[in-house]
mmCIF file of C-alpha atoms in Angstrom:
data_model
loop_
_atom_site.group_PDB
_atom_site.id
_atom_site.type_symbol
_atom_site.label_atom_id
_atom_site.label_comp_id
_atom_site.label_asym_id
_atom_site.label_seq_id
_atom_site.Cartn_x
_atom_site.Cartn_y
_atom_site.Cartn_z
ATOM 1 C CA MET A 209 -6.572 -58.726 -263.051
ATOM 2 C CA ALA A 210 -7.609 -56.798 -266.148
ATOM 3 C CA PRO A 211 -11.270 -56.071 -266.865
ATOM 4 C CA THR A 212 -12.699 -58.689 -269.207
ATOM 5 C CA ALA A 213 -12.788 -57.566 -272.821
ATOM 6 C CA GLN A 214 -13.640 -59.331 -276.044
ATOM 7 C CA LEU A 215 -11.243 -58.717 -278.902
ATOM 8 C CA SER A 216 -12.451 -59.231 -282.422
ATOM 9 C CA ILE A 217 -9.562 -61.252 -283.806
ATOM 10 C CA PRO A 218 -8.590 -60.009 -287.267
ATOM 11 C CA LYS A 219 -8.675 -62.630 -289.975
ATOM 12 C CA ALA A 220 -7.027 -61.384 -293.141
ATOM 13 C CA VAL A 221 -6.291 -57.730 -293.782
ATOM 14 C CA PRO A 222 -7.069 -56.928 -297.413
ATOM 15 C CA VAL A 223 -4.352 -54.959 -299.109
ATOM 16 C CA ASN A 224 -6.979 -52.816 -300.794
ATOM 17 C CA GLN A 225 -7.989 -51.273 -297.450
ATOM 18 C CA ILE A 226 -5.557 -48.478 -298.217
ATOM 19 C CA GLU A 227 -5.304 -46.532 -301.415
ATOM 20 C CA PRO A 228 -3.302 -48.235 -304.169
ATOM 21 C CA ALA A 229 0.227 -47.070 -304.764
ATOM 22 C CA ALA A 230 1.211 -45.413 -307.975
ATOM 23 C CA LYS A 231 2.140 -47.751 -310.799
ATOM 24 C CA LYS A 232 5.648 -49.119 -310.612
ATOM 25 C CA THR A 233 8.249 -47.331 -312.626
ATOM 26 C CA GLN A 234 10.101 -49.252 -315.257
ATOM 27 C CA ILE A 235 13.260 -49.347 -313.125
ATOM 28 C CA SER A 236 12.517 -50.184 -309.527
ATOM 29 C CA ARG A 237 14.033 -47.801 -306.982
ATOM 30 C CA CYS A 238 14.255 -50.786 -304.656
ATOM 31 C CA SER A 239 16.606 -52.702 -306.935
ATOM 32 C CA SER A 240 18.635 -49.670 -308.005
ATOM 33 C CA SER A 241 19.251 -48.082 -304.609
ATOM 34 C CA PRO A 242 22.983 -47.840 -303.773
ATOM 35 C CA THR A 243 22.194 -48.136 -300.085
ATOM 36 C CA LEU A 244 20.421 -51.412 -300.730
ATOM 37 C CA GLN A 245 23.598 -52.972 -302.053
ATOM 38 C CA ARG A 246 25.123 -52.617 -298.584
ATOM 39 C CA ILE A 247 22.204 -54.255 -296.752
ATOM 40 C CA PRO A 248 22.605 -57.913 -295.713
ATOM 41 C CA SER A 249 20.566 -60.589 -297.424
ATOM 42 C CA PHE A 250 17.081 -61.369 -296.225
ATOM 43 C CA ARG A 251 18.272 -64.596 -294.635
ATOM 44 C CA LEU A 252 20.702 -62.663 -292.435
ATOM 45 C CA LEU A 253 18.093 -60.033 -291.592
ATOM 46 C CA ARG A 254 15.680 -62.771 -290.634
ATOM 47 C CA ASP A 255 18.250 -64.407 -288.372
ATOM 48 C CA LEU A 256 19.113 -61.084 -286.738
ATOM 49 C CA LEU A 257 15.657 -59.629 -286.243
ATOM 50 C CA VAL A 258 13.176 -62.456 -285.828
ATOM 51 C CA THR A 259 13.011 -64.360 -282.569
ATOM 52 C CA THR A 260 13.503 -68.123 -282.403
ATOM 53 C CA PHE A 261 10.070 -68.925 -283.843
ATOM 54 C CA PRO A 262 10.634 -71.606 -286.522
ATOM 55 C CA ILE A 263 9.567 -69.585 -289.544
ATOM 56 C CA SER A 264 10.860 -72.309 -291.904
ATOM 57 C CA LEU A 265 8.032 -74.573 -290.752
ATOM 58 C CA LEU A 266 5.504 -72.053 -292.042
ATOM 59 C CA LEU A 267 6.991 -71.591 -295.505
ATOM 60 C CA ARG A 268 6.044 -73.878 -298.372
ATOM 61 C CA ASN A 269 9.514 -73.948 -299.860
ATOM 62 C CA GLU A 270 12.849 -72.232 -299.579
ATOM 63 C CA ALA A 271 11.918 -69.686 -302.230
ATOM 64 C CA ASP A 272 9.242 -68.391 -299.898
ATOM 65 C CA ALA A 273 11.967 -67.178 -297.569
ATOM 66 C CA SER A 274 11.712 -63.785 -299.266
ATOM 67 C CA LEU A 275 8.644 -63.035 -297.162
ATOM 68 C CA PRO A 276 9.015 -60.086 -294.774
ATOM 69 C CA SER A 277 10.629 -60.055 -291.371
ATOM 70 C CA ILE A 278 9.970 -57.801 -288.423
ATOM 71 C CA VAL A 279 11.864 -54.579 -289.033
ATOM 72 C CA SER A 280 11.007 -51.433 -287.143
ATOM 73 C CA ALA A 281 12.584 -48.215 -285.990
ATOM 74 C CA ALA A 282 11.252 -49.192 -282.590
ATOM 75 C CA ILE A 283 12.708 -52.703 -282.720
ATOM 76 C CA GLY A 284 15.071 -52.007 -279.824
ATOM 77 C CA LEU A 285 12.311 -50.664 -277.585
ATOM 78 C CA VAL A 286 10.884 -53.027 -275.019
ATOM 79 C CA TYR A 287 7.474 -51.417 -274.895
ATOM 80 C CA ALA A 288 6.520 -52.752 -271.483
ATOM 81 C CA ASN A 289 9.413 -50.861 -269.877
ATOM 82 C CA TYR A 290 8.192 -47.597 -271.434
ATOM 83 C CA LEU A 291 6.039 -47.170 -268.347
ATOM 84 C CA TYR A 292 9.081 -47.017 -266.090
ATOM 85 C CA GLN A 293 11.434 -45.240 -268.468
ATOM 86 C CA SER A 294 8.992 -42.397 -269.059
ATOM 87 C CA TYR A 295 8.579 -41.626 -265.380
ATOM 88 C CA ILE A 296 12.049 -41.793 -263.861
ATOM 89 C CA ILE A 297 11.961 -38.980 -261.327
ATOM 90 C CA GLY A 298 15.054 -36.921 -261.988
ATOM 91 C CA GLU A 299 13.694 -33.410 -261.658
ATOM 92 C CA PHE A 300 11.897 -32.227 -258.561
ATOM 93 C CA ALA A 301 10.792 -28.790 -259.732
ATOM 94 C CA ALA A 302 7.251 -30.050 -260.344
ATOM 95 C CA PHE A 303 6.882 -31.124 -256.711
ATOM 96 C CA PRO A 304 6.275 -28.855 -253.742
ATOM 97 C CA GLU A 305 9.273 -28.915 -251.426
ATOM 98 C CA PRO A 306 7.629 -31.064 -248.705
ATOM 99 C CA VAL A 307 7.027 -33.758 -251.348
ATOM 100 C CA ALA A 308 10.368 -33.349 -253.103
ATOM 101 C CA ARG A 309 12.224 -33.708 -249.803
ATOM 102 C CA LYS A 310 10.701 -37.145 -249.201
ATOM 103 C CA LEU A 311 11.232 -38.209 -252.797
ATOM 104 C CA ARG A 312 14.921 -37.393 -252.699
ATOM 105 C CA ARG A 313 15.299 -39.681 -249.710
ATOM 106 C CA ALA A 314 13.183 -42.421 -251.322
ATOM 107 C CA LEU A 315 15.285 -42.379 -254.490
ATOM 108 C CA TYR A 316 18.503 -42.332 -252.512
ATOM 109 C CA TYR A 317 17.504 -45.485 -250.642
ATOM 110 C CA SER A 318 16.197 -47.036 -253.885
ATOM 111 C CA ASN A 319 19.207 -46.498 -256.128
ATOM 112 C CA TYR A 320 22.311 -45.701 -254.108
ATOM 113 C CA ASP A 321 22.311 -46.908 -250.528
ATOM 114 C CA ILE A 322 19.652 -49.574 -251.106
ATOM 115 C CA GLN A 323 17.559 -49.954 -247.985
ATOM 116 C CA PRO A 324 14.115 -51.295 -248.932
ATOM 117 C CA ASP A 325 12.367 -50.402 -245.679
ATOM 118 C CA ASN A 326 13.568 -46.804 -245.775
ATOM 119 C CA ALA A 327 12.844 -46.466 -249.493
ATOM 120 C CA LEU A 328 9.249 -47.623 -249.098
ATOM 121 C CA LYS A 329 8.800 -45.499 -245.986
ATOM 122 C CA TYR A 330 9.797 -42.343 -247.836
ATOM 123 C CA TYR A 331 7.756 -43.189 -250.935
ATOM 124 C CA LYS A 332 4.689 -43.482 -248.705
ATOM 125 C CA GLN A 333 5.569 -40.270 -246.893
ATOM 126 C CA ALA A 334 5.983 -38.497 -250.237
ATOM 127 C CA LEU A 335 2.519 -39.618 -251.348
ATOM 128 C CA ALA A 336 1.035 -38.567 -248.013
ATOM 129 C CA ALA A 337 2.710 -35.160 -248.316
ATOM 130 C CA ALA A 338 1.373 -34.802 -251.859
ATOM 131 C CA GLU A 339 -2.134 -35.463 -250.628
ATOM 132 C CA GLU A 340 -1.723 -32.908 -247.852
ATOM 133 C CA VAL A 341 -0.653 -30.138 -250.243
ATOM 134 C CA GLY A 342 -3.457 -31.014 -252.671
ATOM 135 C CA MET A 343 -1.563 -32.500 -255.619
ATOM 136 C CA ASP A 344 -3.735 -34.256 -258.187
ATOM 137 C CA PRO A 345 -3.502 -38.021 -257.504
ATOM 138 C CA PHE A 346 -3.834 -38.676 -261.259
ATOM 139 C CA SER A 347 -1.189 -36.189 -262.359
ATOM 140 C CA ASP A 348 1.853 -37.456 -264.227
ATOM 141 C CA GLU A 349 3.982 -36.544 -261.225
ATOM 142 C CA ILE A 350 2.066 -38.640 -258.687
ATOM 143 C CA LEU A 351 1.509 -41.521 -261.098
ATOM 144 C CA GLY A 352 5.244 -41.360 -261.719
ATOM 145 C CA VAL A 353 5.950 -41.866 -258.008
ATOM 146 C CA LYS A 354 3.753 -44.963 -257.996
ATOM 147 C CA PHE A 355 5.370 -46.321 -261.156
ATOM 148 C CA GLN A 356 8.750 -45.802 -259.513
ATOM 149 C CA MET A 357 7.570 -47.864 -256.549
ATOM 150 C CA ALA A 358 6.528 -50.682 -258.897
ATOM 151 C CA SER A 359 9.893 -50.488 -260.633
ATOM 152 C CA PHE A 360 11.640 -50.675 -257.254
ATOM 153 C CA PHE A 361 9.771 -53.856 -256.355
ATOM 154 C CA GLU A 362 10.461 -55.466 -259.717
ATOM 155 C CA ASN A 363 14.034 -54.447 -260.481
ATOM 156 C CA GLN A 364 15.665 -53.862 -257.113
ATOM 157 C CA LEU A 365 13.824 -56.225 -254.783
ATOM 158 C CA HIS A 366 12.944 -58.819 -257.463
ATOM 159 C CA GLN A 367 9.390 -59.052 -256.170
ATOM 160 C CA PRO A 368 7.193 -58.979 -259.290
ATOM 161 C CA LYS A 369 4.109 -59.900 -257.268
ATOM 162 C CA MET A 370 4.423 -56.667 -255.328
ATOM 163 C CA ALA A 371 4.971 -54.715 -258.548
ATOM 164 C CA ILE A 372 1.768 -56.279 -259.903
ATOM 165 C CA GLU A 373 -0.099 -55.319 -256.743
ATOM 166 C CA VAL A 374 1.005 -51.688 -257.035
ATOM 167 C CA LEU A 375 0.162 -51.404 -260.740
ATOM 168 C CA GLU A 376 -3.191 -53.189 -260.421
ATOM 169 C CA ARG A 377 -4.221 -50.845 -257.628
ATOM 170 C CA VAL A 378 -3.125 -47.755 -259.563
ATOM 171 C CA ARG A 379 -4.800 -48.904 -262.765
ATOM 172 C CA GLN A 380 -8.072 -49.685 -261.024
ATOM 173 C CA SER A 381 -8.161 -46.266 -259.361
ATOM 174 C CA CYS A 382 -7.502 -44.651 -262.757
ATOM 175 C CA LEU A 383 -10.285 -46.662 -264.398
ATOM 176 C CA ASP A 384 -12.685 -45.802 -261.575
ATOM 177 C CA TRP A 385 -11.919 -42.105 -262.064
ATOM 178 C CA GLU A 386 -12.303 -42.399 -265.851
ATOM 179 C CA ARG A 387 -15.679 -44.096 -265.501
ATOM 180 C CA GLU A 388 -17.062 -41.696 -262.885
ATOM 181 C CA VAL A 389 -15.562 -38.341 -263.892
ATOM 182 C CA GLY A 390 -13.665 -38.703 -267.157
ATOM 183 C CA GLY A 391 -16.720 -38.179 -269.358
ATOM 184 C CA THR A 392 -17.288 -34.583 -268.264
ATOM 185 C CA PRO A 393 -16.201 -31.863 -270.748
ATOM 186 C CA LYS A 394 -13.716 -30.211 -268.387
ATOM 187 C CA GLU A 395 -11.865 -33.491 -267.843
ATOM 188 C CA ARG A 396 -11.459 -34.500 -271.501
ATOM 189 C CA GLY A 397 -7.736 -33.822 -271.707
ATOM 190 C CA LYS A 398 -7.061 -35.510 -268.410
ATOM 191 C CA ARG A 399 -9.120 -38.531 -269.485
ATOM 192 C CA THR A 400 -6.952 -38.980 -272.588
ATOM 193 C CA ARG A 401 -3.803 -38.949 -270.498
ATOM 194 C CA VAL A 402 -5.129 -41.233 -267.743
ATOM 195 C CA LEU A 403 -6.624 -43.763 -270.177
ATOM 196 C CA GLY A 404 -3.332 -43.875 -272.058
ATOM 197 C CA GLN A 405 -1.551 -44.699 -268.818
ATOM 198 C CA CYS A 406 -4.042 -47.510 -268.203
ATOM 199 C CA VAL A 407 -3.104 -49.018 -271.563
ATOM 200 C CA ARG A 408 0.600 -48.798 -270.728
ATOM 201 C CA MET A 409 0.051 -50.288 -267.280
ATOM 202 C CA SER A 410 -1.880 -53.179 -268.809
ATOM 203 C CA VAL A 411 0.992 -53.960 -271.175
ATOM 204 C CA LYS A 412 3.443 -53.931 -268.276
ATOM 205 C CA LEU A 413 1.124 -56.112 -266.194
ATOM 206 C CA GLY A 414 0.875 -58.583 -269.053
ATOM 207 C CA GLU A 415 4.654 -58.874 -269.070
ATOM 208 C CA LEU A 416 4.800 -59.328 -265.289
ATOM 209 C CA TYR A 417 2.032 -61.949 -265.211
ATOM 210 C CA ALA A 418 3.759 -63.897 -267.991
ATOM 211 C CA GLY A 419 7.175 -63.784 -266.326
ATOM 212 C CA PRO A 420 8.846 -66.955 -265.021
ATOM 213 C CA GLU A 421 8.288 -65.953 -261.400
ATOM 214 C CA ILE A 422 4.496 -65.620 -261.841
ATOM 215 C CA MET A 423 3.445 -67.634 -264.928
ATOM 216 C CA GLU A 424 -0.218 -66.621 -264.772
ATOM 217 C CA THR A 425 -0.794 -66.807 -268.501
ATOM 218 C CA GLU A 426 -4.546 -66.236 -268.336
ATOM 219 C CA HIS A 427 -4.129 -62.958 -266.476
ATOM 220 C CA ALA A 428 -1.306 -61.985 -268.835
ATOM 221 C CA GLU A 429 -3.514 -62.572 -271.870
ATOM 222 C CA GLU A 430 -6.408 -60.632 -270.351
ATOM 223 C CA SER A 431 -4.172 -57.641 -269.630
ATOM 224 C CA LEU A 432 -2.630 -57.622 -273.105
ATOM 225 C CA VAL A 433 -5.932 -58.065 -274.933
ATOM 226 C CA TRP A 434 -7.506 -55.319 -272.826
ATOM 227 C CA ALA A 435 -4.697 -52.939 -273.787
ATOM 228 C CA VAL A 436 -5.170 -53.547 -277.526
ATOM 229 C CA THR A 437 -8.965 -53.429 -277.324
ATOM 230 C CA THR A 438 -8.966 -50.173 -275.356
ATOM 231 C CA LEU A 439 -6.408 -48.493 -277.620
ATOM 232 C CA LEU A 440 -8.323 -49.367 -280.795
ATOM 233 C CA LYS A 441 -11.725 -48.585 -279.277
ATOM 234 C CA GLU A 442 -10.615 -45.079 -278.325
ATOM 235 C CA GLN A 443 -9.001 -44.514 -281.726
ATOM 236 C CA ASN A 444 -12.147 -45.687 -283.529
ATOM 237 C CA ARG A 445 -14.334 -43.441 -281.367
ATOM 238 C CA ARG A 446 -12.258 -40.442 -282.364
ATOM 239 C CA GLU A 447 -12.412 -41.359 -286.040
ATOM 240 C CA GLN A 448 -16.195 -41.801 -285.962
ATOM 241 C CA ASP A 449 -17.183 -38.912 -283.669
ATOM 242 C CA GLY A 450 -14.262 -36.567 -284.164
ATOM 243 C CA VAL A 451 -11.814 -35.296 -281.571
ATOM 244 C CA GLN A 452 -13.601 -33.243 -278.940
ATOM 245 C CA ASP A 453 -12.338 -29.894 -277.679
ATOM 246 C CA GLU A 454 -9.484 -30.206 -275.185
ATOM 247 C CA GLU A 455 -9.157 -33.979 -275.682
ATOM 248 C CA GLY A 456 -5.624 -33.767 -276.969
ATOM 249 C CA GLU A 457 -3.728 -36.370 -278.964
ATOM 250 C CA TRP A 458 -4.297 -40.070 -278.380
ATOM 251 C CA MET A 459 -1.345 -42.448 -278.761
ATOM 252 C CA ASN A 460 0.836 -41.483 -281.712
ATOM 253 C CA PRO A 461 1.777 -43.811 -284.598
ATOM 254 C CA ASP A 462 5.266 -44.469 -283.237
ATOM 255 C CA GLU A 463 3.967 -45.639 -279.878
ATOM 256 C CA ILE A 464 1.259 -47.794 -281.466
ATOM 257 C CA GLY A 465 3.883 -49.317 -283.756
ATOM 258 C CA ALA A 466 6.197 -49.946 -280.801
ATOM 259 C CA LEU A 467 3.384 -51.699 -278.960
ATOM 260 C CA ALA A 468 2.689 -53.825 -282.044
ATOM 261 C CA THR A 469 6.359 -54.819 -282.200
ATOM 262 C CA HIS A 470 6.233 -55.719 -278.507
ATOM 263 C CA TYR A 471 3.387 -58.144 -279.215
ATOM 264 C CA ALA A 472 5.121 -59.494 -282.320
ATOM 265 C CA HIS A 473 8.220 -60.317 -280.304
ATOM 266 C CA ARG A 474 6.018 -62.238 -277.886
ATOM 267 C CA GLN A 475 4.608 -64.205 -280.849
ATOM 268 C CA GLN A 476 1.169 -62.676 -280.233
ATOM 269 C CA HIS A 477 0.726 -61.713 -283.848
ATOM 270 C CA TYR A 478 -3.058 -61.705 -283.678
ATOM 271 C CA LEU A 479 -2.676 -58.708 -281.340
ATOM 272 C CA ALA A 480 0.135 -57.088 -283.328
ATOM 273 C CA THR A 481 -1.749 -57.188 -286.642
ATOM 274 C CA PRO A 482 -4.515 -54.630 -285.877
ATOM 275 C CA LEU A 483 -1.990 -52.309 -284.234
ATOM 276 C CA TYR A 484 0.309 -52.313 -287.265
ATOM 277 C CA LEU A 485 -2.702 -51.592 -289.461
ATOM 278 C CA GLN A 486 -3.795 -48.765 -287.143
ATOM 279 C CA SER A 487 -0.325 -47.230 -287.076
ATOM 280 C CA LEU A 488 -0.132 -47.495 -290.866
ATOM 281 C CA SER A 489 -3.411 -45.614 -291.230
ATOM 282 C CA LEU A 490 -2.045 -42.662 -289.225
ATOM 283 C CA ILE A 491 1.044 -41.808 -291.278
ATOM 284 C CA PRO A 492 1.397 -40.511 -294.856
ATOM 285 C CA LYS A 493 2.001 -43.186 -297.484
ATOM 286 C CA SER A 494 4.867 -41.056 -298.825
ATOM 287 C CA ASN A 495 6.693 -41.706 -295.542
ATOM 288 C CA CYS A 496 9.312 -44.467 -295.738
ATOM 289 C CA HIS A 497 8.204 -45.759 -292.343
ATOM 290 C CA SER A 498 4.974 -46.921 -293.995
ATOM 291 C CA ILE A 499 7.072 -49.524 -295.867
ATOM 292 C CA VAL A 500 8.431 -50.827 -292.570
ATOM 293 C CA LEU A 501 4.911 -51.092 -291.160
ATOM 294 C CA MET A 502 3.641 -52.921 -294.268
ATOM 295 C CA ASN A 503 6.455 -55.456 -293.923
ATOM 296 C CA ASN A 504 5.688 -55.895 -290.237
ATOM 297 C CA LEU A 505 2.014 -56.326 -291.035
ATOM 298 C CA ALA A 506 2.848 -58.967 -293.649
ATOM 299 C CA THR A 507 4.967 -60.860 -291.141
ATOM 300 C CA SER A 508 2.299 -60.743 -288.452
ATOM 301 C CA LEU A 509 -0.242 -62.132 -290.909
ATOM 302 C CA LEU A 510 2.154 -64.901 -291.939
ATOM 303 C CA LEU A 511 2.930 -65.928 -288.354
ATOM 304 C CA GLN A 512 -0.558 -65.400 -286.985
ATOM 305 C CA ARG A 513 -1.994 -68.249 -284.967
ATOM 306 C CA THR A 514 -5.178 -66.889 -283.466
ATOM 307 C CA PRO A 515 -6.539 -68.602 -280.356
ATOM 308 C CA SER A 516 -9.710 -70.524 -281.072
ATOM 309 C CA THR A 517 -12.734 -69.126 -279.236
ATOM 310 C CA PRO A 518 -16.502 -69.578 -279.577
ATOM 311 C CA TYR A 519 -16.563 -66.110 -281.181
ATOM 312 C CA ASP A 520 -13.662 -66.435 -283.593
ATOM 313 C CA PRO A 521 -12.588 -69.723 -285.197
ATOM 314 C CA PRO A 522 -8.937 -70.030 -286.240
ATOM 315 C CA SER A 523 -7.883 -68.123 -289.343
ATOM 316 C CA ASP A 524 -7.234 -69.995 -292.575
ATOM 317 C CA PRO A 525 -3.429 -70.245 -293.064
ATOM 318 C CA THR A 526 -3.712 -70.153 -296.846
ATOM 319 C CA THR A 527 -5.666 -66.900 -296.744
ATOM 320 C CA LEU A 528 -3.207 -65.372 -294.308
ATOM 321 C CA LEU A 529 -0.270 -66.374 -296.520
ATOM 322 C CA THR A 530 -1.955 -64.770 -299.530
ATOM 323 C CA GLN A 531 -2.570 -61.572 -297.595
ATOM 324 C CA ALA A 532 1.012 -61.553 -296.307
ATOM 325 C CA ARG A 533 2.318 -61.758 -299.880
ATOM 326 C CA GLN A 534 0.021 -58.923 -300.935
ATOM 327 C CA TRP A 535 1.250 -56.633 -298.161
ATOM 328 C CA ALA A 536 4.880 -57.453 -298.965
ATOM 329 C CA GLN A 537 4.227 -56.539 -302.605
ATOM 330 C CA LYS A 538 2.408 -53.411 -301.456
ATOM 331 C CA ALA A 539 5.553 -52.419 -299.551
ATOM 332 C CA LEU A 540 7.623 -52.742 -302.748
ATOM 333 C CA ASP A 541 5.080 -50.802 -304.821
ATOM 334 C CA THR A 542 4.891 -48.041 -302.228
ATOM 335 C CA ALA A 543 8.678 -47.797 -302.043
ATOM 336 C CA ASP A 544 8.870 -47.396 -305.815
ATOM 337 C CA ALA A 545 6.295 -44.599 -305.701
ATOM 338 C CA ILE A 546 8.185 -42.524 -303.108
ATOM 339 C CA PRO A 547 10.247 -39.811 -304.839
ATOM 340 C CA PRO A 548 14.004 -39.739 -304.179
ATOM 341 C CA SER A 549 13.707 -36.503 -302.209
ATOM 342 C CA ASN A 550 11.544 -38.285 -299.600
ATOM 343 C CA ARG A 551 13.575 -41.485 -299.373
ATOM 344 C CA ASN A 552 15.769 -42.521 -296.460
ATOM 345 C CA GLN A 553 17.389 -45.692 -295.159
ATOM 346 C CA GLU A 554 14.019 -47.101 -294.022
ATOM 347 C CA CYS A 555 12.911 -47.213 -297.670
ATOM 348 C CA ASP A 556 15.979 -49.216 -298.670
ATOM 349 C CA GLU A 557 15.769 -51.564 -295.701
ATOM 350 C CA GLY A 558 12.066 -52.070 -296.344
ATOM 351 C CA CYS A 559 12.828 -53.025 -299.944
ATOM 352 C CA ALA A 560 15.435 -55.549 -298.780
ATOM 353 C CA VAL A 561 13.046 -57.229 -296.401
ATOM 354 C CA ALA A 562 10.000 -57.223 -298.698
#
């Protein structure tokens, strides 16, 4: 179960939080783009890209159907599976031979001649061998072995409870290390990496808890909220205090945007909204991807149904609709201000959706 965390639920995101775009030219680049003429209508884009959420119930009239849909370069990425996909063990050069030997056997029995008992036996022997030769238990290599074990439980044995048990244990050990050692100057870079893995594990745990085999929605919500809160807290700390020596890069805009899209697809727009805004703040406004993020932000505001808590009453739908319209217009204005030399297909698609 994720550590308890309070998330300040965003109400409306004022469009004036970012610098205003240049004034619109007399002839809009959005309407004159030749690429745009080949893009399907908004109605078709909405049907293709938005999940089955009844958006028509939220619109005042059919004319309002020009409001933005979820469009993202990361739309095809299921963020929760990033944890597994990023740590598939295909190269053994990073492992000492005693460890690599056990891993080869574990992967053979996991993916080819599937024998669960032998696979788990060799995974455990690989971890024991790694400890004997002094490998860092929080290195990407050893965390990758543990993620592979969780993937084996979930995808091969169809035992999500066991996958949860593995990931919860790994995450807790990472958080214990971060709390006890991660604050020291020599561990700054490692802390960034380990904390980022905790965020990714929390997203994956949220998916597993919410799955049909488990259906523990409270634990799912706690894990997902913790991931967003931790990501934004670390980003805000860096903005306020500056990046310390050896800390390295925190999550990049593409990954933050992918995580936001993951939440949007789950209809958790109150979690997607601050992530889209954060991702937008990290990229140049002359980048066409900023138009995509503005459209996504507008959609998340439009579809936002924040859970009522003693700390945060529900958002006013009228205010959210107004803000959604403003961000959609901001996307159009920004697209018009981007010079032709910087434009790409994202600009044209963003115009179509906005």
